[in-house]
Tab-separated table of C-alpha atoms in Angstrom:
chain	number	residue	atom	x	y	z
A	25	UNK	CA	-1.353	-25.720	26.121
A	26	UNK	CA	-3.191	-26.357	29.756
A	27	UNK	CA	-6.597	-25.027	27.737
A	28	UNK	CA	-9.032	-27.690	27.436
A	29	UNK	CA	-9.403	-28.030	23.283
A	30	UNK	CA	-12.862	-25.681	22.128
A	31	UNK	CA	-14.839	-28.139	19.850
A	32	UNK	CA	-15.981	-27.455	16.717
A	33	UNK	CA	-18.132	-24.927	15.524
A	34	UNK	CA	-21.644	-26.118	14.648
A	35	UNK	CA	-22.088	-25.584	10.470
A	36	UNK	CA	-24.040	-22.894	9.326
A	37	UNK	CA	-28.156	-24.514	9.093
A	38	UNK	CA	-27.471	-27.694	9.529
A	39	UNK	CA	-30.854	-28.950	9.827
A	40	UNK	CA	-31.498	-27.183	6.883
A	41	UNK	CA	-28.562	-29.475	5.309
A	42	UNK	CA	-28.741	-32.939	6.296
A	43	UNK	CA	-32.842	-32.307	4.565
A	44	UNK	CA	-30.857	-31.269	1.665
A	45	UNK	CA	-28.464	-34.097	1.804
A	46	UNK	CA	-25.663	-31.414	2.232
A	47	UNK	CA	-23.884	-33.806	5.081
A	48	UNK	CA	-21.099	-34.585	3.266
A	49	UNK	CA	-17.663	-33.679	3.768
A	50	UNK	CA	-16.943	-32.808	0.064
A	51	UNK	CA	-17.089	-35.205	-2.677
A	52	UNK	CA	-17.010	-38.347	0.412
A	53	UNK	CA	-19.799	-40.003	1.141
A	54	UNK	CA	-18.436	-39.838	5.489
A	55	UNK	CA	-21.003	-38.117	7.419
A	56	UNK	CA	-19.903	-34.747	9.063
A	57	UNK	CA	-22.302	-34.620	11.498
A	58	UNK	CA	-20.400	-38.645	12.449
A	59	UNK	CA	-17.458	-36.884	12.700
A	60	UNK	CA	-18.737	-33.954	14.893
A	61	UNK	CA	-20.054	-36.900	17.259
A	62	UNK	CA	-16.468	-38.709	17.337
A	63	UNK	CA	-14.706	-35.508	17.891
A	64	UNK	CA	-17.274	-34.223	20.892
A	65	UNK	CA	-16.129	-37.761	22.124
A	66	UNK	CA	-12.488	-36.675	22.187
A	67	UNK	CA	-13.425	-33.860	24.420
A	68	UNK	CA	-14.913	-35.643	26.406
A	69	UNK	CA	-12.193	-37.784	27.245
A	70	UNK	CA	-10.075	-35.119	28.211
A	71	UNK	CA	-12.375	-32.578	29.519
A	72	UNK	CA	-11.394	-31.641	33.322
A	73	UNK	CA	-13.615	-34.748	34.766
A	74	UNK	CA	-12.092	-36.751	33.114
A	75	UNK	CA	-8.947	-36.053	33.387
A	76	UNK	CA	-8.768	-35.726	37.824
A	77	UNK	CA	-5.640	-38.619	38.360
A	78	UNK	CA	-5.913	-40.870	40.996
A	79	UNK	CA	-4.583	-44.412	41.942
A	80	UNK	CA	-7.771	-45.557	41.459
A	81	UNK	CA	-8.482	-44.681	37.836
A	82	UNK	CA	-5.136	-43.804	36.525
A	83	UNK	CA	-5.219	-47.412	34.982
A	84	UNK	CA	-8.999	-46.441	33.363
A	85	UNK	CA	-7.216	-43.690	32.031
A	86	UNK	CA	-4.577	-45.920	30.252
A	87	UNK	CA	-7.342	-47.822	28.512
A	88	UNK	CA	-9.170	-47.348	24.930
A	89	UNK	CA	-13.501	-47.755	25.005
A	90	UNK	CA	-14.115	-49.986	22.199
A	91	UNK	CA	-16.610	-48.326	20.557
A	92	UNK	CA	-14.576	-44.985	21.030
A	93	UNK	CA	-11.451	-47.265	19.765
A	94	UNK	CA	-13.043	-47.678	16.328
A	95	UNK	CA	-15.019	-44.280	15.508
A	96	UNK	CA	-11.160	-43.180	16.378
A	97	UNK	CA	-9.657	-45.866	14.242
A	98	UNK	CA	-12.054	-44.833	11.666
A	99	UNK	CA	-11.677	-41.514	11.488
A	100	UNK	CA	-7.589	-42.341	10.990
A	101	UNK	CA	-8.804	-43.949	7.923
A	102	UNK	CA	-10.502	-41.428	6.367
A	103	UNK	CA	-8.274	-38.548	6.760
A	104	UNK	CA	-6.256	-39.966	3.873
A	105	UNK	CA	-8.404	-38.184	1.864
A	106	UNK	CA	-8.214	-34.619	1.411
A	107	UNK	CA	-11.521	-33.295	2.161
A	108	UNK	CA	-11.823	-35.200	5.299
A	109	UNK	CA	-8.525	-33.243	5.989
A	110	UNK	CA	-9.605	-30.310	5.068
A	111	UNK	CA	-12.885	-30.417	6.949
A	112	UNK	CA	-10.685	-31.363	9.557
A	113	UNK	CA	-8.522	-28.649	9.862
A	114	UNK	CA	-11.268	-25.795	9.251
A	115	UNK	CA	-13.404	-27.155	12.456
A	116	UNK	CA	-9.865	-27.251	14.665
A	117	UNK	CA	-9.417	-30.487	14.878
A	118	UNK	CA	-5.414	-30.611	15.640
A	119	UNK	CA	-6.568	-28.051	18.394
A	120	UNK	CA	-8.249	-31.181	19.863
A	121	UNK	CA	-5.726	-33.769	19.071
A	122	UNK	CA	-2.959	-30.855	21.187
A	123	UNK	CA	-5.894	-31.327	23.844
A	124	UNK	CA	-5.971	-35.423	23.709
A	125	UNK	CA	-1.510	-35.642	23.712
A	126	UNK	CA	-0.838	-32.838	26.579
A	127	UNK	CA	-3.421	-34.578	28.839
A	128	UNK	CA	-4.486	-38.555	27.947
A	129	UNK	CA	-2.286	-40.898	29.542
A	130	UNK	CA	-3.937	-43.642	26.768
A	131	UNK	CA	-0.913	-44.758	24.449
A	132	UNK	CA	-3.586	-45.993	21.974
A	133	UNK	CA	-5.408	-42.888	22.006
A	134	UNK	CA	-2.300	-41.013	21.501
A	135	UNK	CA	-0.814	-42.973	18.309
A	136	UNK	CA	-4.243	-42.449	16.732
A	137	UNK	CA	-4.664	-39.096	17.426
A	138	UNK	CA	-0.836	-38.336	15.812
A	139	UNK	CA	-1.364	-41.237	13.535
A	140	UNK	CA	-4.149	-38.716	12.204
A	141	UNK	CA	-1.833	-35.393	12.246
A	142	UNK	CA	0.392	-37.598	9.696
A	143	UNK	CA	-2.355	-38.386	6.865
A	144	UNK	CA	-3.025	-34.228	7.306
A	145	UNK	CA	0.287	-32.987	7.050
A	146	UNK	CA	0.717	-34.864	4.015
A	147	UNK	CA	-1.575	-32.219	2.184
A	148	UNK	CA	0.642	-29.633	1.786
A	149	UNK	CA	-1.559	-26.352	3.135
A	150	UNK	CA	-2.152	-28.219	6.099
A	151	UNK	CA	1.215	-28.709	7.146
A	152	UNK	CA	1.921	-25.251	6.973
A	153	UNK	CA	-1.087	-24.751	9.067
A	154	UNK	CA	0.241	-27.355	11.470
A	155	UNK	CA	3.678	-27.043	11.107
A	156	UNK	CA	2.821	-23.073	12.506
A	157	UNK	CA	1.361	-23.444	15.832
A	158	UNK	CA	4.184	-23.826	18.588
A	159	UNK	CA	2.345	-25.725	20.938
A	160	UNK	CA	1.781	-28.390	18.685
A	161	UNK	CA	4.597	-28.268	17.521
A	162	UNK	CA	5.981	-28.284	21.193
A	163	UNK	CA	3.985	-31.372	22.690
A	164	UNK	CA	4.490	-33.500	19.420
A	165	UNK	CA	8.096	-33.391	20.128
A	166	UNK	CA	7.544	-34.216	23.523
A	167	UNK	CA	5.849	-37.384	21.902
A	168	UNK	CA	9.770	-38.138	20.778
A	169	UNK	CA	9.707	-39.020	24.466
A	170	UNK	CA	7.510	-41.500	24.137
A	171	UNK	CA	7.398	-45.034	25.427
A	172	UNK	CA	5.082	-46.576	23.603
A	173	UNK	CA	6.311	-47.876	20.103
A	174	UNK	CA	3.201	-47.504	18.289
A	175	UNK	CA	3.703	-43.657	18.867
A	176	UNK	CA	6.722	-43.144	18.315
A	177	UNK	CA	6.044	-44.785	15.234
A	178	UNK	CA	3.746	-42.185	14.040
A	179	UNK	CA	5.550	-39.496	15.303
A	180	UNK	CA	8.902	-39.841	13.494
A	181	UNK	CA	6.306	-40.636	10.631
A	182	UNK	CA	4.696	-36.868	10.766
A	183	UNK	CA	7.665	-35.284	11.625
A	184	UNK	CA	9.574	-36.891	8.618
A	185	UNK	CA	6.268	-35.803	6.441
A	186	UNK	CA	7.200	-31.975	7.818
A	187	UNK	CA	10.669	-31.590	7.192
A	188	UNK	CA	9.982	-33.145	3.738
A	189	UNK	CA	8.463	-29.713	2.527
A	190	UNK	CA	10.459	-26.557	2.197
A	191	UNK	CA	8.150	-24.475	3.480
A	192	UNK	CA	8.256	-25.649	7.055
A	193	UNK	CA	11.471	-27.492	7.354
A	194	UNK	CA	13.614	-25.117	8.884
A	195	UNK	CA	10.988	-25.110	11.571
A	196	UNK	CA	11.115	-28.307	12.125
A	197	UNK	CA	14.821	-28.264	12.262
A	198	UNK	CA	15.488	-25.141	14.648
A	199	UNK	CA	12.642	-26.787	17.063
A	200	UNK	CA	15.153	-29.915	17.286
A	201	UNK	CA	17.738	-27.749	17.644
A	202	UNK	CA	16.525	-26.134	20.739
A	203	UNK	CA	15.590	-29.737	22.439
A	204	UNK	CA	18.740	-31.186	22.959
A	205	UNK	CA	17.265	-34.365	24.392
A	206	UNK	CA	16.140	-35.565	20.488
A	207	UNK	CA	19.077	-36.882	20.082
A	208	UNK	CA	19.735	-38.830	23.380
A	209	UNK	CA	16.121	-39.705	22.667
A	210	UNK	CA	16.231	-40.953	19.002
A	211	UNK	CA	19.969	-42.751	19.566
A	212	UNK	CA	18.542	-44.630	22.660
A	213	UNK	CA	16.068	-46.256	20.017
A	214	UNK	CA	18.302	-46.512	17.339
A	215	UNK	CA	20.546	-48.591	20.164
A	216	UNK	CA	18.077	-50.643	21.760
A	217	UNK	CA	14.805	-51.014	19.762
A	218	UNK	CA	13.903	-54.655	17.613
A	219	UNK	CA	11.096	-52.401	16.359
A	220	UNK	CA	12.076	-52.545	12.267
A	221	UNK	CA	9.518	-49.510	11.457
A	222	UNK	CA	10.168	-47.597	14.122
A	223	UNK	CA	14.060	-47.545	13.029
A	224	UNK	CA	13.450	-47.508	9.798
A	225	UNK	CA	11.206	-44.907	10.091
A	226	UNK	CA	13.548	-42.696	12.316
A	227	UNK	CA	16.766	-43.742	10.359
A	228	UNK	CA	14.925	-41.139	7.517
A	229	UNK	CA	13.762	-38.999	9.793
A	230	UNK	CA	17.993	-38.627	11.040
A	231	UNK	CA	18.983	-38.912	7.227
A	232	UNK	CA	16.737	-35.954	5.907
A	233	UNK	CA	17.809	-33.879	9.216
A	234	UNK	CA	21.460	-34.059	8.075
A	235	UNK	CA	20.909	-33.628	4.803
A	236	UNK	CA	18.815	-30.592	5.693
A	237	UNK	CA	21.034	-29.111	7.751
A	238	UNK	CA	25.603	-29.542	8.582
A	239	UNK	CA	24.559	-27.644	11.584
A	240	UNK	CA	22.556	-29.936	13.684
A	241	UNK	CA	24.583	-32.843	12.051
A	242	UNK	CA	27.673	-31.174	13.800
A	243	UNK	CA	26.090	-30.427	17.201
A	244	UNK	CA	24.593	-34.303	17.376
A	245	UNK	CA	28.344	-35.604	17.034
A	246	UNK	CA	29.853	-33.811	19.101
A	247	UNK	CA	26.598	-33.555	21.522
A	248	UNK	CA	27.842	-37.466	21.439
A	249	UNK	CA	31.290	-37.611	22.367
A	250	UNK	CA	30.982	-39.221	25.573
A	251	UNK	CA	35.109	-39.360	28.038
A	252	UNK	CA	35.459	-42.221	29.959
A	253	UNK	CA	36.040	-41.946	33.459
A	254	UNK	CA	38.652	-43.489	34.327
A	255	UNK	CA	40.150	-41.608	31.105
A	256	UNK	CA	43.085	-39.964	31.848
A	257	UNK	CA	42.995	-36.412	30.287
A	258	UNK	CA	45.884	-36.238	28.151
A	259	UNK	CA	44.753	-39.804	26.526
A	260	UNK	CA	41.144	-38.400	26.615
A	261	UNK	CA	41.258	-36.796	23.030
A	262	UNK	CA	42.252	-40.098	21.249
A	263	UNK	CA	39.953	-42.253	23.105
A	264	UNK	CA	36.926	-39.917	22.436
A	265	UNK	CA	33.290	-42.137	21.424
A	266	UNK	CA	31.124	-41.093	19.410
A	267	UNK	CA	27.791	-41.841	20.541
A	268	UNK	CA	25.891	-41.359	17.103
A	269	UNK	CA	28.037	-43.870	14.952
A	270	UNK	CA	27.603	-47.399	17.290
A	271	UNK	CA	24.055	-46.300	17.038
A	272	UNK	CA	23.935	-45.969	13.559
A	273	UNK	CA	25.877	-49.371	13.346
A	274	UNK	CA	23.057	-50.755	15.895
A	275	UNK	CA	20.258	-49.450	13.644
A	276	UNK	CA	21.490	-50.948	10.717
A	277	UNK	CA	22.122	-54.503	11.922
A	278	UNK	CA	18.777	-54.645	13.429
A	279	UNK	CA	17.006	-53.585	9.689
A	280	UNK	CA	19.727	-55.452	7.289
A	281	UNK	CA	18.526	-58.302	6.385
A	282	UNK	CA	14.600	-57.344	6.576
A	283	UNK	CA	14.401	-53.693	4.743
A	284	UNK	CA	16.764	-52.658	1.809
A	285	UNK	CA	14.808	-48.903	1.990
A	286	UNK	CA	15.969	-48.650	5.654
A	287	UNK	CA	19.548	-50.152	5.251
A	288	UNK	CA	19.283	-46.970	2.606
A	289	UNK	CA	18.715	-44.461	5.366
A	290	UNK	CA	21.272	-45.257	7.972
A	291	UNK	CA	23.533	-45.781	4.718
A	292	UNK	CA	23.024	-42.353	4.058
A	293	UNK	CA	23.974	-41.215	7.369
A	294	UNK	CA	27.458	-43.180	7.410
A	295	UNK	CA	28.274	-41.397	4.082
A	296	UNK	CA	26.541	-37.923	5.691
A	297	UNK	CA	28.906	-38.078	8.422
A	298	UNK	CA	31.916	-38.181	6.000
A	299	UNK	CA	31.127	-34.964	4.293
A	300	UNK	CA	32.631	-34.022	7.542
A	301	UNK	CA	35.971	-33.551	9.206
A	302	UNK	CA	33.919	-34.312	12.853
A	303	UNK	CA	32.205	-37.072	11.043
A	304	UNK	CA	35.002	-38.927	10.214
A	305	UNK	CA	36.348	-38.675	12.952
A	306	UNK	CA	33.655	-39.966	14.934
A	307	UNK	CA	33.661	-43.265	13.085
A	308	UNK	CA	37.364	-43.637	13.101
A	309	UNK	CA	38.865	-42.167	16.044
A	310	UNK	CA	37.820	-44.798	18.131
A	311	UNK	CA	39.096	-48.285	16.920
A	312	UNK	CA	36.403	-50.136	17.679
A	313	UNK	CA	34.268	-47.893	16.151
A	314	UNK	CA	36.116	-47.810	12.876
A	315	UNK	CA	36.709	-51.524	13.144
A	316	UNK	CA	32.869	-52.273	13.518
A	317	UNK	CA	31.966	-49.851	10.773
A	318	UNK	CA	34.136	-51.768	8.611
A	319	UNK	CA	33.164	-54.859	9.521
A	320	UNK	CA	29.608	-54.060	9.086
A	321	UNK	CA	29.739	-52.768	5.259
A	322	UNK	CA	32.437	-55.325	4.563
A	323	UNK	CA	30.024	-57.734	5.020
A	324	UNK	CA	27.347	-56.410	3.145
A	325	UNK	CA	29.458	-55.611	-0.102
A	326	UNK	CA	31.066	-58.806	-0.063
A	327	UNK	CA	28.512	-61.201	1.449
A	328	UNK	CA	24.692	-59.838	0.852
A	329	UNK	CA	24.617	-57.363	-1.584
A	330	UNK	CA	25.752	-57.721	-5.995
A	331	UNK	CA	26.763	-61.210	-5.348
A	332	UNK	CA	27.895	-63.681	-8.065
A	333	UNK	CA	24.835	-65.859	-9.071
A	334	UNK	CA	22.501	-62.426	-8.853
A	335	UNK	CA	21.523	-61.170	-12.275
A	336	UNK	CA	22.989	-57.212	-12.939
A	337	UNK	CA	19.772	-55.791	-13.396
A	338	UNK	CA	19.569	-56.740	-9.096
A	339	UNK	CA	21.569	-53.222	-9.127
A	340	UNK	CA	18.699	-51.146	-9.873
A	341	UNK	CA	17.420	-51.998	-7.061
A	342	UNK	CA	20.883	-51.974	-4.517
A	343	UNK	CA	22.607	-48.840	-6.442
A	344	UNK	CA	22.031	-46.072	-3.527
A	345	UNK	CA	23.314	-48.441	-0.930
A	346	UNK	CA	25.776	-49.676	-2.392
A	347	UNK	CA	26.902	-46.313	-3.409
A	348	UNK	CA	27.011	-44.959	0.212
A	349	UNK	CA	28.779	-47.916	1.569
A	350	UNK	CA	31.487	-47.451	-1.169
A	351	UNK	CA	31.719	-44.219	-0.246
A	352	UNK	CA	32.052	-44.600	3.742
A	353	UNK	CA	34.353	-47.313	3.201
A	354	UNK	CA	36.430	-45.418	0.403
A	355	UNK	CA	36.785	-42.354	3.289
A	356	UNK	CA	37.549	-44.514	6.244
A	357	UNK	CA	40.014	-46.630	3.745
A	358	UNK	CA	41.976	-43.083	3.561
A	359	UNK	CA	41.771	-41.848	6.918
A	360	UNK	CA	43.552	-44.816	8.688
A	361	UNK	CA	45.738	-46.855	6.036
A	362	UNK	CA	47.620	-48.200	9.312
A	363	UNK	CA	44.821	-49.971	10.881
A	364	UNK	CA	44.740	-53.719	11.489
A	365	UNK	CA	41.162	-54.349	10.192
A	366	UNK	CA	41.967	-52.343	6.306
A	367	UNK	CA	45.188	-54.608	5.710
A	368	UNK	CA	44.029	-54.835	1.943
A	369	UNK	CA	45.742	-58.630	1.649
A	370	UNK	CA	42.697	-59.498	4.294
A	371	UNK	CA	40.212	-57.013	1.840
A	372	UNK	CA	41.249	-58.156	-0.906
A	373	UNK	CA	37.358	-59.755	-1.741
A	374	UNK	CA	36.837	-55.907	-2.301
A	375	UNK	CA	38.010	-55.343	-5.539
A	376	UNK	CA	36.153	-58.442	-6.538
A	377	UNK	CA	33.287	-56.912	-5.052
A	378	UNK	CA	33.675	-53.083	-6.941
A	379	UNK	CA	35.109	-54.985	-10.496
A	380	UNK	CA	31.430	-57.052	-10.259
A	381	UNK	CA	29.529	-53.584	-9.582
A	382	UNK	CA	31.084	-52.369	-12.664
A	383	UNK	CA	30.615	-55.390	-14.300
A	384	UNK	CA	27.325	-55.104	-13.369
A	385	UNK	CA	26.477	-51.217	-13.976
A	386	UNK	CA	28.006	-51.638	-17.757
A	387	UNK	CA	25.377	-54.136	-18.462
A	388	UNK	CA	22.451	-52.103	-16.883
A	389	UNK	CA	23.416	-49.041	-18.775
A	390	UNK	CA	23.087	-51.368	-22.058
A	391	UNK	CA	20.632	-49.772	-24.834
A	392	UNK	CA	18.384	-52.103	-25.696
A	393	UNK	CA	19.204	-52.878	-29.511
A	394	UNK	CA	15.454	-53.580	-30.834
A	395	UNK	CA	13.959	-50.826	-32.573
A	396	UNK	CA	10.165	-51.763	-30.556
A	397	UNK	CA	12.247	-51.995	-27.379
A	398	UNK	CA	13.823	-48.750	-28.260
A	399	UNK	CA	10.254	-46.919	-28.930
A	400	UNK	CA	9.162	-48.813	-25.248
A	401	UNK	CA	12.022	-47.527	-23.648
A	402	UNK	CA	11.413	-44.125	-24.485
A	403	UNK	CA	7.996	-44.067	-22.574
A	404	UNK	CA	10.589	-44.347	-19.125
A	405	UNK	CA	12.241	-41.600	-20.913
A	406	UNK	CA	12.492	-39.628	-17.537
A	407	UNK	CA	13.063	-42.938	-14.615
A	408	UNK	CA	15.766	-43.866	-17.263
A	409	UNK	CA	17.864	-41.183	-16.724
A	410	UNK	CA	17.426	-40.498	-12.838
A	411	UNK	CA	18.844	-44.621	-13.110
A	412	UNK	CA	21.691	-43.256	-15.188
A	413	UNK	CA	22.272	-40.649	-12.886
A	414	UNK	CA	22.167	-43.190	-9.549
A	415	UNK	CA	24.324	-45.823	-11.767
A	416	UNK	CA	26.718	-42.710	-12.734
A	417	UNK	CA	26.962	-41.849	-9.150
A	418	UNK	CA	27.650	-45.672	-8.360
A	419	UNK	CA	30.008	-46.048	-11.201
A	420	UNK	CA	32.181	-42.843	-9.830
A	421	UNK	CA	32.782	-44.097	-6.102
A	422	UNK	CA	33.669	-47.373	-6.914
A	423	UNK	CA	36.194	-46.328	-9.456
A	424	UNK	CA	37.121	-43.935	-7.014
A	425	UNK	CA	37.674	-46.171	-4.467
A	426	UNK	CA	39.056	-49.565	-6.807
A	427	UNK	CA	41.863	-46.007	-7.371
A	428	UNK	CA	42.775	-46.389	-4.064
A	429	UNK	CA	43.335	-49.980	-3.555
A	430	UNK	CA	45.451	-50.382	-7.237
A	431	UNK	CA	47.989	-47.539	-5.625
A	432	UNK	CA	48.414	-50.223	-2.567
A	433	UNK	CA	48.921	-53.209	-4.230
A	434	UNK	CA	51.733	-55.040	-3.839
A	435	UNK	CA	53.493	-58.230	-6.326
A	436	UNK	CA	52.913	-60.740	-3.344
A	437	UNK	CA	49.183	-59.193	-2.868
A	438	UNK	CA	48.647	-58.884	-6.918
A	439	UNK	CA	49.774	-62.880	-7.136
A	440	UNK	CA	47.479	-63.442	-3.913
A	441	UNK	CA	44.441	-61.990	-6.087
A	442	UNK	CA	45.326	-64.059	-9.265
A	443	UNK	CA	45.314	-67.723	-7.376
A	444	UNK	CA	42.282	-66.695	-5.203
A	445	UNK	CA	40.289	-65.278	-8.035
A	446	UNK	CA	39.856	-61.915	-7.906
A	447	UNK	CA	41.726	-60.871	-10.209
A	448	UNK	CA	41.955	-62.514	-13.587
A	449	UNK	CA	42.061	-61.362	-16.996
A	450	UNK	CA	38.460	-60.503	-17.299
A	451	UNK	CA	38.255	-58.377	-14.067
A	452	UNK	CA	41.095	-56.542	-15.067
A	453	UNK	CA	39.900	-55.541	-18.198
A	454	UNK	CA	36.703	-54.026	-16.678
A	455	UNK	CA	38.792	-52.546	-14.191
A	456	UNK	CA	41.217	-50.887	-17.190
A	457	UNK	CA	37.659	-50.084	-18.364
A	458	UNK	CA	35.888	-48.020	-16.314
A	459	UNK	CA	40.083	-46.309	-14.607
A	460	UNK	CA	40.550	-45.328	-18.238
A	461	UNK	CA	41.484	-42.705	-18.896
A	462	UNK	CA	40.495	-40.775	-15.682
A	463	UNK	CA	43.360	-42.849	-13.389
A	464	UNK	CA	46.220	-43.705	-15.967
A	465	UNK	CA	49.203	-43.710	-13.944
A	466	UNK	CA	47.461	-45.580	-11.638
A	467	UNK	CA	46.386	-48.782	-13.634
A	468	UNK	CA	50.286	-47.992	-15.621
A	469	UNK	CA	51.628	-48.920	-12.226
A	470	UNK	CA	49.544	-51.946	-11.746
A	471	UNK	CA	50.309	-53.227	-14.949
A	472	UNK	CA	54.397	-52.895	-14.003
A	473	UNK	CA	53.604	-55.032	-10.596
A	474	UNK	CA	51.703	-57.203	-12.868
A	475	UNK	CA	54.098	-57.631	-15.775
A	476	UNK	CA	56.619	-59.095	-12.459
A	477	UNK	CA	53.832	-61.509	-11.587
A	478	UNK	CA	52.239	-63.146	-14.922
A	479	UNK	CA	53.774	-61.415	-17.977
A	480	UNK	CA	51.495	-62.921	-20.436
A	481	UNK	CA	48.382	-61.505	-19.033
A	482	UNK	CA	49.933	-58.697	-18.668
A	483	UNK	CA	50.866	-58.531	-21.914
A	484	UNK	CA	47.023	-59.742	-22.960
A	485	UNK	CA	45.937	-56.713	-21.162
A	486	UNK	CA	48.538	-54.538	-22.958
A	487	UNK	CA	47.012	-55.651	-26.770
A	488	UNK	CA	43.480	-54.819	-24.952
A	489	UNK	CA	43.988	-51.704	-24.707
A	490	UNK	CA	47.113	-49.946	-26.975
A	491	UNK	CA	46.967	-46.886	-24.975
A	492	UNK	CA	48.953	-48.664	-21.930
A	493	UNK	CA	51.832	-51.168	-23.949
A	494	UNK	CA	53.083	-47.668	-26.045
A	495	UNK	CA	53.129	-46.326	-22.627
A	496	UNK	CA	55.094	-49.162	-20.775
A	497	UNK	CA	56.975	-49.260	-24.345
A	498	UNK	CA	58.244	-45.751	-23.512
A	499	UNK	CA	59.166	-46.853	-20.084
A	500	UNK	CA	61.502	-49.850	-21.233
A	501	UNK	CA	63.220	-47.261	-23.829
A	502	UNK	CA	63.816	-44.942	-21.384
A	503	UNK	CA	65.070	-47.224	-18.648
A	504	UNK	CA	65.940	-46.461	-14.958
């Protein structure tokens, strides 16, 4: 990595190509010779005579000449074209960028070089080549320790592109595992940055990493365990604080109102954590962390998503983030039933939100009756199938969570729900329609409580669901 990058080799018969009009890169109008000049300029920037550090020229090294910045930015734009990206790869541009990243102290230049590599990595052949270069991989991961937000953003974008490629994803996961300090850097970004674009991209990287490799996720959970210095040893097990969850929550708070995709990524990170016992403990073992998680997610579903005035179709935009949120809330609810913040009398709005989501799912799943509409919809069959799949996931998670809440409802809580409007005939019908037949015992127990609170409503529901009426009558006949 200490060697100077080699200049791009001259093309054969350059003069003849120019005469013949062969200076264009592939099918583009971009000039090969102009690009050679820019790359040669980059090499000069990191040549030994220009990288000797002293207090006099250190400030100058931090700046980029305006003309050079304009030219290298053009290359950045051009690199989105596959012909240009392949040409850069053929003439060892990644090796030149490696030299720049290893030696340059100029934040803008480093950002642009990583950005160009990020564009090039969008093409599979080049992504495989970049990923197989160990030296370049080490330098790129080291960029995650940078203090410059734009460089961090481009590094995260490049990393996400690479780990999204099946052929090379494991290469990057192993490299990240070999660098534990990356965990600290990412946690620091999530907990302290106010740059929404950076937080979104970092969240997508962590989400993808955890989805790819459960072992890495467990390592990050355990590596982040912090024991207070004044904590007695015998109490340390109960009071461990896991840094990963507070950092994810802080980042989610920053992006929640500005970027739904970013919030979706952070909610899915929390959902992935709940798939392992250590992850659930990371959320609930410290009561403050559990409460903070519950309060944030509760606020999102009760006051931000799928509100009464929203059209049902908005669920199509929110279905994945809602599925993650309800899944995490359900996991917390199941594991910490005695916590004060989980007392259902304080959380009756959750019932309202869950039922509203189920109502909107029904509306979204309704098929058009008009034959012309049906023909038009047939052209989007694959999209509909995907939408139906995600809606089904949301419905299943919502039903499971709602059934768990119904199981702990008491006479007083049901009465309070009816009085405050979280429960009524329409909402109960929707709940029953979705919970039956899989959660029949839960519905039957709820109906028994409802008979004690509002017999008229209970009987109306029995009329709407005859199977429940016969069940209830059998129970009355058998007696105690």
